């Protein structure tokens, strides 16, 4: 199946937007309520962040993964909430690290409230995720807690690799894939299987759902890296070639690297300095000519197909499989 | 018992330094080994911080609390390690928040490695504490994990109150006590009981040990606040009246407040500005004259006695009780 085929395929008329909207109506009020357990000082900080209005993809995956294992979606709710708490902890801390002042056209938490409140708001969200799951320490919930703690650590490892990569001119393809698997894949793999864990599913089902999420993460990241260079500025809100300008160590750069092309060196761009317009244009041409753009797109396709194939490995609820397929297409298809 | 009596009393010849040294020899190598589970990028960051050489008071309390419940100290080891992981997570993040560039005469993590690595090193330590406890999810270890998660959240709530207090001229005594109970007491209460939880102790023993730690935290904080003003500069490494100069909202200020004295307003000190030498001298005189210094010292005494009394409420291992008493005296007696 080619990427074009994948993108145009629709499963049983299910649309990802319907699924996301349904999940959101269940998760959003519960998420707001759970923040009452934070301190009165931190709650407004967190609510400002949540009001930015994410799509709650991770919560949605958690709910459907319970359904995939034959349970009610609500069985996955506590896992869905924990996923969003950890995801938002990571966003709030990432914005401090990157110095980003806006997210979805709204001031980031540290930009609005200061680094201190942002930092401890993130700490509070992470801790709350563990408290929430262990409120009723059943075997399933303890297992889900371990899954979440391991995924969170894997994400943090990926962030460490990412920060470290700033001092280097490029990453090998292997290093870049490992970093992106950690940064994006680990939490999506956890989200895609935590509902099944809470539903008491067997190990093979949990692993299949986790594999779906891990591949979904890599497919997402490959598309993200392509859009970071060739995305429509009208849609992404960022200039063409933005990731190149900022010398980000994306998959594109590592794929070129694996073919013997050091994109930054060959376009004469200096470490710790933004690229000029001419250098960005030269780098874009080089990425096209050496086939890095094409191969990165192929990676998105390969991982999308691997994600869909993982869902066929074990008997799962057909409705849930259909929804997970639709979400995979939706995530890859996005244009920003 | 007066504070002077308390300070001069020694239980059965047990010295706190012996106990701390014994615990350190057990905990330090295990702590270094556990950091191998962090990413290769973060481990040196964390090891730099740990090499600062803390006294491992929380780990020591955790080990003795297992012994207090009649178990081997080693039963509390996993709890001791988790306590140190969380404690050091909070120190690394606190140093970012406060902008402190040195801790124990060594550059702080953010000052040496940057805010990003410091922030995620802290995140990694917190997450590792939960991973470690849940490695073997026995009933006792799950219970210990919940205890630690709740204590960590209470600490974060206290930090939130502390940051919020910066925009105010003073806190009420009640607000200040709640903040210090959260910031210092919660983790010490957890440390003092987590070993007993791991040993499967009954609820009343766990509560007694937890109360010991909570009161120890408040006694520690009262002494700390007094030393922050009247401590010997040769010993504390800080000028006389340092906490006043920085307009810190300590117990001393809140006690004065409860007696109708707004120390900062009455000495003509402006919000968001350091106090002058003359203002510091006037504030020190006021704190003495209104009895705030004396009452804060009384609070240390009251809480030290309450901590010691908690240990007598239930039958605990006498050797452990003796060691916990010695540590309480040691913590209060310190001069820096």
XYZ file of C-alpha atoms in Angstrom:
672
model
C 0.000 0.000 0.000
C 1.445 3.422 -0.919
C 1.141 6.476 1.304
C -1.385 7.986 -1.129
C -3.483 4.819 -0.890
C -3.182 4.832 2.864
C -4.204 8.442 3.093
C -7.260 8.047 0.895
C -8.458 4.867 2.583
C -11.350 5.126 5.020
C -12.366 2.264 7.269
C -16.064 1.460 7.458
C -16.983 5.097 7.259
C -15.499 5.739 10.688
C -14.006 9.172 10.909
C -11.265 10.066 13.319
C -12.928 13.381 14.102
C -16.059 11.634 15.386
C -13.968 9.429 17.633
C -11.873 12.310 18.934
C -14.984 14.392 19.645
C -16.651 11.531 21.509
C -13.555 10.932 23.606
C -13.160 14.620 24.309
C -16.699 14.922 25.673
C -15.893 12.129 28.123
C -12.348 13.150 29.073
C -12.437 16.945 29.174
C -14.814 17.372 32.145
C -13.051 14.598 34.074
C -9.688 16.209 33.382
C -10.870 19.566 34.663
C -12.250 17.913 37.782
C -9.060 16.021 38.508
C -7.083 19.273 38.530
C -9.010 20.148 41.712
C -6.509 17.847 43.407
C -3.717 20.255 42.557
C -2.991 23.169 44.886
C -5.169 26.295 44.559
C -2.030 28.135 43.432
C -1.217 25.685 40.633
C -4.693 24.933 39.336
C -5.188 28.205 37.403
C -1.738 27.712 35.879
C -2.686 24.255 34.656
C -6.171 25.290 33.503
C -4.634 28.078 31.400
C -2.510 25.446 29.699
C -5.370 22.979 29.206
C -7.628 25.708 27.807
C -5.237 25.802 24.832
C -7.447 22.977 23.577
C -5.426 19.983 22.531
C -7.087 17.214 20.526
C -6.617 14.725 23.377
C -5.203 12.140 20.965
C -3.511 10.195 23.765
C -6.645 10.074 25.913
C -8.640 8.940 22.873
C -6.172 6.135 22.164
C -6.367 5.020 25.799
C -10.163 4.788 25.698
C -10.204 2.889 22.410
C -7.544 0.503 23.608
C -9.891 -0.578 26.408
C -12.581 -1.118 23.799
C -10.099 -3.023 21.615
C -9.677 -5.482 24.490
C -13.431 -6.014 24.675
C -14.184 -3.713 27.617
C -16.221 -0.526 27.900
C -14.325 2.611 26.911
C -14.874 3.944 30.451
C -12.570 1.189 31.743
C -9.761 3.118 30.084
C -10.807 6.518 31.481
C -8.383 6.644 34.395
C -5.600 5.706 31.971
C -6.785 8.363 29.509
C -6.592 11.002 32.233
C -3.160 9.847 33.382
C -1.882 10.007 29.781
C -3.062 13.587 29.391
C -1.547 14.584 32.748
C 1.838 13.209 31.702
C 1.585 14.610 28.168
C 0.809 18.086 29.482
C 3.558 17.866 32.092
C 5.963 17.228 29.216
C 4.603 20.103 27.098
C 4.868 22.602 29.961
C 8.444 21.553 30.737
C 9.384 21.424 27.014
C 8.247 25.008 26.553
C 10.550 26.096 29.395
C 13.472 24.174 27.881
C 12.889 25.483 24.357
C 12.072 29.008 25.502
C 8.886 28.917 23.402
C 6.586 31.830 24.308
C 3.487 30.657 22.396
C 1.685 27.357 21.882
C -1.374 27.280 19.614
C -1.298 31.124 19.546
C -1.645 31.299 23.357
C 1.181 32.325 25.736
C 2.969 29.289 27.167
C 2.728 28.672 30.903
C 6.225 29.918 31.763
C 5.779 32.984 29.541
C 2.551 33.896 31.332
C 3.221 32.816 34.938
C 7.039 32.553 35.153
C 9.465 29.609 35.120
C 8.893 28.674 38.782
C 5.124 28.167 38.600
C 5.464 26.416 35.209
C 8.098 24.056 36.521
C 6.181 22.977 39.607
C 2.869 22.858 37.723
C 4.517 20.265 35.485
C 5.872 18.403 38.511
C 2.392 18.435 40.042
C 0.795 17.001 36.885
C 3.327 14.171 36.642
C 2.866 13.247 40.291
C -0.920 13.460 39.996
C -0.859 10.911 37.166
C 0.672 8.337 39.529
C -1.621 9.294 42.421
C -4.668 8.950 40.202
C -3.806 5.504 38.862
C -2.990 4.220 42.362
C -6.182 5.595 43.976
C -7.486 2.045 43.714
C -4.418 -0.161 43.555
C -5.891 -3.128 41.692
C -3.542 -5.468 39.838
C -4.526 -3.854 36.534
C -4.015 -0.311 37.749
C -0.645 -1.119 39.301
C 0.388 -2.669 35.981
C -0.812 0.460 34.162
C 1.202 2.616 36.578
C 4.378 0.670 35.835
C 3.704 0.971 32.096
C 3.260 4.733 32.442
C 6.367 5.200 34.607
C 8.499 3.256 32.104
C 7.071 5.195 29.142
C 7.665 8.504 30.927
C 11.283 7.582 31.621
C 11.731 6.559 27.966
C 10.344 9.945 26.924
C 12.742 11.712 29.296
C 15.655 9.691 27.878
C 14.617 10.887 24.400
C 14.505 14.480 25.610
C 18.004 14.076 27.053
C 19.265 12.787 23.688
C 17.543 15.692 21.969
C 19.157 18.323 24.202
C 22.513 16.629 23.818
C 22.176 16.634 20.004
C 22.191 20.441 20.015
C 25.943 20.412 20.465
C 26.472 18.150 17.461
C 26.264 18.848 13.744
C 24.182 15.744 13.037
C 22.891 12.451 14.413
C 23.272 9.073 12.783
C 20.002 7.681 11.481
C 20.018 5.110 14.271
C 20.506 7.793 16.935
C 17.778 9.963 15.463
C 15.284 7.093 15.250
C 16.031 6.116 18.842
C 15.574 9.701 20.015
C 12.251 10.080 18.183
C 11.067 6.670 19.370
C 11.663 7.913 22.912
C 10.356 11.433 22.571
C 7.178 10.638 20.638
C 6.775 6.876 20.369
C 7.007 5.840 24.007
C 4.034 7.848 25.238
C 1.897 6.975 22.193
C 2.702 3.281 22.686
C 1.646 3.594 26.332
C -1.539 5.481 25.425
C -2.473 2.869 22.832
C -2.191 -0.004 25.286
C -2.948 1.354 28.775
C -6.705 0.917 28.311
C -6.175 -2.722 27.380
C -3.990 -3.182 30.474
C -6.745 -1.677 32.622
C -9.192 -4.056 30.944
C -7.019 -6.995 31.973
C -6.087 -7.939 28.396
C -3.528 -10.652 27.697
C 0.107 -9.809 26.982
C -0.051 -10.383 23.211
C -2.938 -7.946 22.782
C -1.174 -5.350 24.910
C 2.027 -5.751 22.886
C 0.175 -5.474 19.560
C -1.541 -2.260 20.665
C 1.725 -0.903 22.031
C 3.457 -1.653 18.713
C 0.669 0.180 16.897
C 1.348 3.252 19.051
C 5.123 3.035 18.697
C 4.910 2.925 14.882
C 2.256 5.639 14.891
C 4.716 7.829 16.797
C 7.471 7.319 14.242
C 5.115 7.884 11.312
C 3.867 11.067 12.970
C 7.405 12.263 13.534
C 8.491 11.605 9.938
C 5.531 13.609 8.620
C 6.199 16.308 11.207
C 9.802 16.611 10.076
C 8.749 16.920 6.411
C 6.138 19.579 7.262
C 8.774 21.431 9.275
C 10.585 22.066 5.986
C 8.026 21.921 3.169
C 4.814 22.654 5.072
C 2.569 25.438 3.738
C 3.445 28.563 5.792
C -0.246 29.568 5.623
C -1.092 26.355 7.450
C 1.898 25.723 9.714
C 2.232 29.367 10.732
C 5.986 29.026 10.224
C 8.191 30.093 7.273
C 9.246 27.518 4.671
C 12.351 25.637 5.782
C 11.858 26.664 9.430
C 13.407 23.510 10.943
C 16.440 23.962 8.680
C 16.801 27.592 9.616
C 16.907 26.518 13.299
C 19.304 23.661 12.425
C 17.038 21.050 14.000
C 18.429 17.517 13.927
C 15.426 15.954 12.206
C 15.013 12.603 10.494
C 15.586 14.364 7.149
C 19.049 15.469 8.231
C 19.899 12.015 9.576
C 18.668 10.263 6.441
C 20.840 12.595 4.348
C 23.660 11.873 6.775
C 23.225 8.118 6.229
C 23.758 8.809 2.503
C 26.992 10.675 3.165
C 25.609 14.227 3.043
C 26.222 16.582 5.976
C 23.469 19.065 5.093
C 24.588 21.820 7.432
C 28.282 21.586 6.527
C 27.620 21.339 2.782
C 25.499 24.488 2.778
C 28.152 26.360 4.765
C 25.976 26.874 7.836
C 27.837 27.477 11.093
C 27.044 25.630 14.348
C 24.962 27.670 16.840
C 23.809 30.080 14.133
C 20.564 30.308 12.158
C 20.787 29.505 8.445
C 20.372 32.285 5.898
C 17.592 32.184 3.261
C 20.110 31.134 0.615
C 21.460 28.342 2.834
C 17.936 27.124 3.586
C 17.125 27.018 -0.134
C 20.342 25.101 -0.853
C 19.625 22.642 1.963
C 16.080 22.030 0.686
C 17.444 21.280 -2.758
C 20.071 18.949 -1.338
C 17.468 17.046 0.734
C 15.381 16.603 -2.415
C 18.280 15.661 -4.680
C 19.869 13.112 -2.357
C 16.521 11.408 -1.831
C 16.273 12.186 1.894
C 12.860 13.803 1.495
C 11.538 10.798 -0.396
C 12.996 8.275 2.040
C 11.588 10.119 5.049
C 8.160 10.029 3.413
C 8.692 6.307 2.824
C 9.450 5.910 6.524
C 6.117 7.514 7.374
C 4.419 5.079 5.005
C 6.310 2.052 6.325
C 5.479 2.931 9.916
C 1.838 3.689 9.156
C 1.526 0.274 7.537
C 3.351 -1.381 10.424
C 0.968 0.326 12.859
C -2.051 -0.953 10.931
C -0.534 -4.431 10.584
C 0.049 -4.667 14.347
C -3.710 -4.347 14.849
C -4.245 -7.447 12.668
C -1.837 -9.655 14.614
C -4.305 -10.512 17.382
C -8.080 -10.684 17.684
C -9.264 -7.223 18.800
C -12.688 -5.588 18.801
C -13.350 -4.749 15.098
C -14.977 -1.398 15.863
C -11.958 -0.350 17.919
C -9.559 -1.507 15.187
C -11.502 0.572 12.683
C -11.257 3.640 14.930
C -7.544 3.123 15.604
C -6.956 2.870 11.835
C -8.885 6.076 11.242
C -6.868 7.873 13.921
C -3.604 6.631 12.423
C -4.621 8.053 9.049
C -5.762 11.283 10.647
C -2.515 11.771 12.533
C -0.402 11.191 9.422
C -2.642 13.149 7.076
C -2.615 16.384 9.074
C -1.055 19.323 7.272
C 0.294 21.218 10.293
C 11.656 19.544 78.682
C 13.275 22.785 77.491
C 15.107 23.114 74.210
C 18.417 23.317 76.080
C 17.580 20.063 77.876
C 16.546 18.457 74.632
C 19.722 19.539 72.930
C 21.975 18.253 75.656
C 20.198 14.935 76.064
C 21.766 11.838 74.515
C 19.911 8.555 74.222
C 21.786 5.441 75.303
C 25.017 6.754 73.911
C 23.687 6.490 70.363
C 25.083 9.232 68.196
C 23.290 10.455 65.125
C 26.571 10.639 63.217
C 27.161 6.897 63.691
C 23.692 6.138 62.402
C 24.037 8.485 59.428
C 27.427 7.032 58.528
C 26.122 3.451 58.712
C 23.138 4.336 56.517
C 25.321 6.190 54.047
C 27.591 3.201 53.551
C 24.544 1.133 52.632
C 22.667 3.715 50.553
C 25.378 5.574 48.660
C 26.618 2.693 46.470
C 23.035 1.571 45.778
C 22.067 5.112 44.827
C 24.941 5.413 42.399
C 24.017 2.079 40.862
C 20.360 3.002 40.449
C 21.327 6.067 38.414
C 22.530 3.638 35.734
C 18.852 3.405 34.842
C 18.870 7.047 33.787
C 19.905 7.935 30.247
C 23.647 8.195 29.489
C 23.073 11.918 28.854
C 21.443 12.544 32.238
C 23.538 10.321 34.475
C 26.598 12.606 34.654
C 24.272 15.514 35.405
C 22.748 13.635 38.333
C 26.075 12.270 39.573
C 27.478 15.807 39.682
C 24.572 16.754 41.921
C 24.878 13.684 44.159
C 28.642 14.194 44.528
C 27.773 17.364 46.481
C 27.534 14.931 49.382
C 24.265 15.285 51.250
C 23.905 13.657 54.660
C 21.191 11.292 53.346
C 18.962 12.112 56.327
C 15.821 10.944 54.499
C 17.367 7.646 53.454
C 18.587 7.117 57.010
C 15.112 7.736 58.414
C 13.650 5.272 55.912
C 16.061 2.522 56.958
C 15.487 3.082 60.677
C 11.738 3.149 60.208
C 11.944 -0.420 58.870
C 13.953 -1.349 61.947
C 11.427 0.463 64.165
C 8.770 -1.901 62.801
C 10.863 -4.903 63.744
C 12.341 -5.656 60.306
C 15.897 -5.570 58.991
C 17.047 -2.129 57.902
C 17.571 -3.543 54.392
C 13.778 -3.959 54.098
C 13.608 -0.186 53.933
C 16.409 0.184 51.374
C 14.219 0.557 48.300
C 12.228 3.206 50.176
C 15.439 4.932 51.261
C 16.586 5.122 47.639
C 13.197 6.395 46.451
C 13.245 9.114 49.144
C 16.657 10.331 48.013
C 15.590 10.305 44.354
C 12.565 12.487 45.141
C 14.526 14.725 47.519
C 17.200 15.355 44.913
C 14.609 15.930 42.182
C 13.175 18.678 44.393
C 16.594 20.232 45.119
C 17.543 20.342 41.433
C 14.219 21.951 40.479
C 14.327 24.336 43.489
C 17.729 25.611 42.409
C 16.306 26.442 38.967
C 13.321 28.227 40.527
C 15.423 30.194 43.009
C 18.214 30.918 40.521
C 20.765 29.622 43.044
C 24.156 29.079 41.398
C 25.844 27.203 44.252
C 24.854 24.452 46.690
C 27.370 23.358 49.315
C 30.014 25.456 47.504
C 29.539 23.475 44.269
C 27.811 24.847 41.123
C 24.157 23.839 40.995
C 23.045 21.547 38.180
C 21.381 24.252 36.077
C 24.340 26.600 36.595
C 26.765 23.944 35.338
C 24.749 22.127 32.654
C 21.937 24.571 31.738
C 18.242 24.759 32.638
C 17.136 22.108 30.122
C 19.377 19.278 31.360
C 18.672 20.222 35.001
C 14.940 20.237 34.435
C 14.780 16.829 32.768
C 17.358 15.353 35.164
C 14.893 16.222 37.934
C 12.004 14.750 35.958
C 14.027 11.586 35.430
C 14.796 11.227 39.152
C 11.152 11.653 40.162
C 9.999 9.099 37.611
C 12.761 6.682 38.607
C 11.548 6.750 42.227
C 8.181 5.350 41.110
C 9.761 2.851 38.713
C 12.058 1.594 41.437
C 9.347 1.038 44.040
C 7.115 -0.723 41.515
C 9.864 -3.028 40.186
C 8.308 -5.680 42.399
C 4.706 -4.600 42.918
C 4.039 -6.289 46.254
C 1.214 -4.959 48.438
C 3.746 -3.214 50.678
C 5.632 -1.603 47.829
C 2.450 -0.384 46.160
C 1.395 1.140 49.471
C 4.812 2.784 49.780
C 4.449 4.170 46.255
C 1.110 5.769 47.117
C 2.597 7.237 50.286
C 5.477 8.717 48.290
C 3.230 10.105 45.539
C 0.984 11.802 48.112
C 3.971 13.228 50.009
C 5.510 14.505 46.777
C 2.274 16.242 45.817
C 2.061 17.794 49.305
C 5.602 19.072 48.876
C 4.707 20.547 45.479
C 1.630 22.223 47.007
C 3.948 23.797 49.612
C 6.284 24.996 46.867
C 3.327 26.560 45.069
C 2.314 28.391 48.245
C 5.900 29.532 48.689
C 6.163 30.958 45.168
C 2.789 32.626 45.566
C 3.857 34.225 48.845
C 6.532 36.205 46.991
C 3.891 38.633 45.801
C 2.612 39.282 49.314
C 4.055 41.300 52.194
C 3.423 38.546 54.749
C 1.686 35.242 55.450
C -0.571 34.510 58.384
C 0.939 32.101 60.889
C -1.505 29.445 59.745
C -0.538 29.910 56.080
C 3.162 29.819 56.924
C 2.872 26.670 59.018
C 0.887 24.960 56.266
C 3.467 25.954 53.665
C 6.369 24.681 55.768
C 4.507 21.504 56.681
C 4.186 20.856 52.953
C 7.631 21.942 51.828
C 9.638 20.224 54.560
C 7.314 18.111 56.695
C 5.624 15.974 54.048
C 8.757 14.340 52.707
C 10.268 13.846 56.195
C 7.000 12.255 57.368
C 7.127 9.917 54.372
C 10.806 9.101 54.930
C 10.173 8.325 58.595
C 7.405 5.839 57.835
C 8.109 4.346 54.395
C 10.416 1.691 55.836
C 7.696 0.610 58.258
C 5.217 0.426 55.370
C 7.655 -1.769 53.436
C 7.995 -3.935 56.554
C 4.221 -4.426 56.607
C 3.729 -2.520 59.873
C 0.250 -1.791 61.216
C -1.452 1.550 60.608
C -0.897 2.967 64.100
C 2.857 2.386 63.953
C 3.022 3.959 60.497
C 1.049 6.984 61.694
C 3.226 7.428 64.785
C 6.402 7.348 62.692
C 4.864 9.695 60.151
C 3.908 12.143 62.935
C 7.478 11.997 64.206
C 8.703 13.040 60.750
C 6.097 15.761 60.330
C 7.014 17.384 63.663
C 10.704 16.924 62.939
C 10.165 18.874 59.722
C 8.511 21.779 61.524
C 11.156 21.831 64.255
C 13.866 21.806 61.598
C 12.189 24.652 59.756
C 11.802 26.811 62.886
C 15.505 26.403 63.682
C 16.381 27.044 60.042
C 14.418 30.292 60.061
C 16.145 31.469 63.264
C 19.593 30.602 61.851
C 18.672 32.461 58.647
C 18.628 35.662 60.726
C 20.885 35.138 63.772
C 23.138 32.340 62.514
C 26.900 32.869 62.794
C 28.062 34.139 59.376
C 31.293 32.163 59.845
C 29.216 28.995 60.036
C 26.254 29.663 57.753
C 28.358 31.336 55.063
C 25.709 34.036 54.832
C 25.609 37.569 56.309
C 23.668 38.229 59.520
C 19.999 38.879 58.792
C 20.248 37.316 55.331
C 16.640 36.018 55.214
C 15.415 39.475 56.245
C 17.508 41.177 53.593
C 15.874 38.909 50.979
C 12.434 39.531 52.559
C 11.796 35.797 52.993
C 8.382 34.963 54.442
C 9.690 32.874 57.321
C 7.993 31.653 60.475
C 9.575 34.592 62.340
C 7.771 37.082 60.116
C 4.469 35.224 60.446
C 4.765 34.955 64.230
C 5.395 38.717 64.391
C 2.438 39.153 62.048
C 0.217 37.148 64.412
C 1.154 39.670 67.113
C 0.162 42.608 64.943
C 3.634 43.542 63.640
C 4.219 43.795 59.889
C 8.008 43.589 60.046
C 8.680 44.689 56.487
C 6.209 47.591 56.546
C 7.311 48.815 59.981
C 10.968 48.976 58.950
C 10.056 50.875 55.775
C 11.215 48.114 53.419
C 9.660 48.176 49.925
C 8.198 45.082 48.236
C 10.476 43.492 45.603
C 13.547 45.234 47.012
C 16.331 44.024 49.294
C 16.436 45.567 52.768
C 19.250 47.952 53.714
C 21.627 47.175 56.605
C 19.781 49.684 58.796
C 16.410 48.110 57.945
C 17.772 44.625 58.680
C 19.064 45.802 62.072
C 15.697 47.413 62.896
C 13.831 44.251 61.851
C 16.072 42.048 64.011
C 15.383 44.295 66.994
C 11.660 44.223 66.332
C 11.621 40.401 66.065
C 13.407 40.212 69.410
C 11.292 42.861 71.145
C 7.912 41.524 70.042
C 8.854 38.026 71.164
C 8.754 36.470 67.680
C 12.290 35.091 68.012
C 11.459 33.503 71.344
C 8.166 32.034 70.166
C 9.759 30.565 67.056
C 12.364 28.890 69.252
C 9.516 27.614 71.406
C 7.919 26.154 68.292
C 11.100 24.230 67.557
C 11.054 22.908 71.104
C 7.360 22.023 71.026
C 7.737 20.184 67.741
C 10.886 18.370 68.822
C 9.057 17.141 71.913
C 6.016 16.183 69.847
C 8.273 14.211 67.499
C 9.852 12.352 70.421
C 6.455 11.776 72.039
C 5.053 10.244 68.837
C 7.691 7.521 69.117
C 6.368 6.579 72.558
C 2.736 6.192 71.433
C 3.185 2.678 70.063
C 5.547 -0.207 70.719
C 8.528 0.218 68.383
C 11.989 -1.334 68.369
C 13.857 0.399 71.228
C 17.134 0.640 69.331
C 15.379 2.329 66.424
C 13.568 4.740 68.756
C 16.894 5.656 70.304
C 18.387 6.333 66.872
C 15.376 8.362 65.728
C 15.660 10.469 68.899
C 19.334 11.059 68.285
C 18.652 12.114 64.695
C 15.907 14.499 65.840
C 18.351 16.144 68.237
C 21.040 16.249 65.580
C 18.758 17.896 63.014
C 17.636 20.588 65.479
C 21.030 21.129 67.025
C 22.862 21.905 63.791
C 24.270 25.407 63.516
C 23.995 25.898 59.749
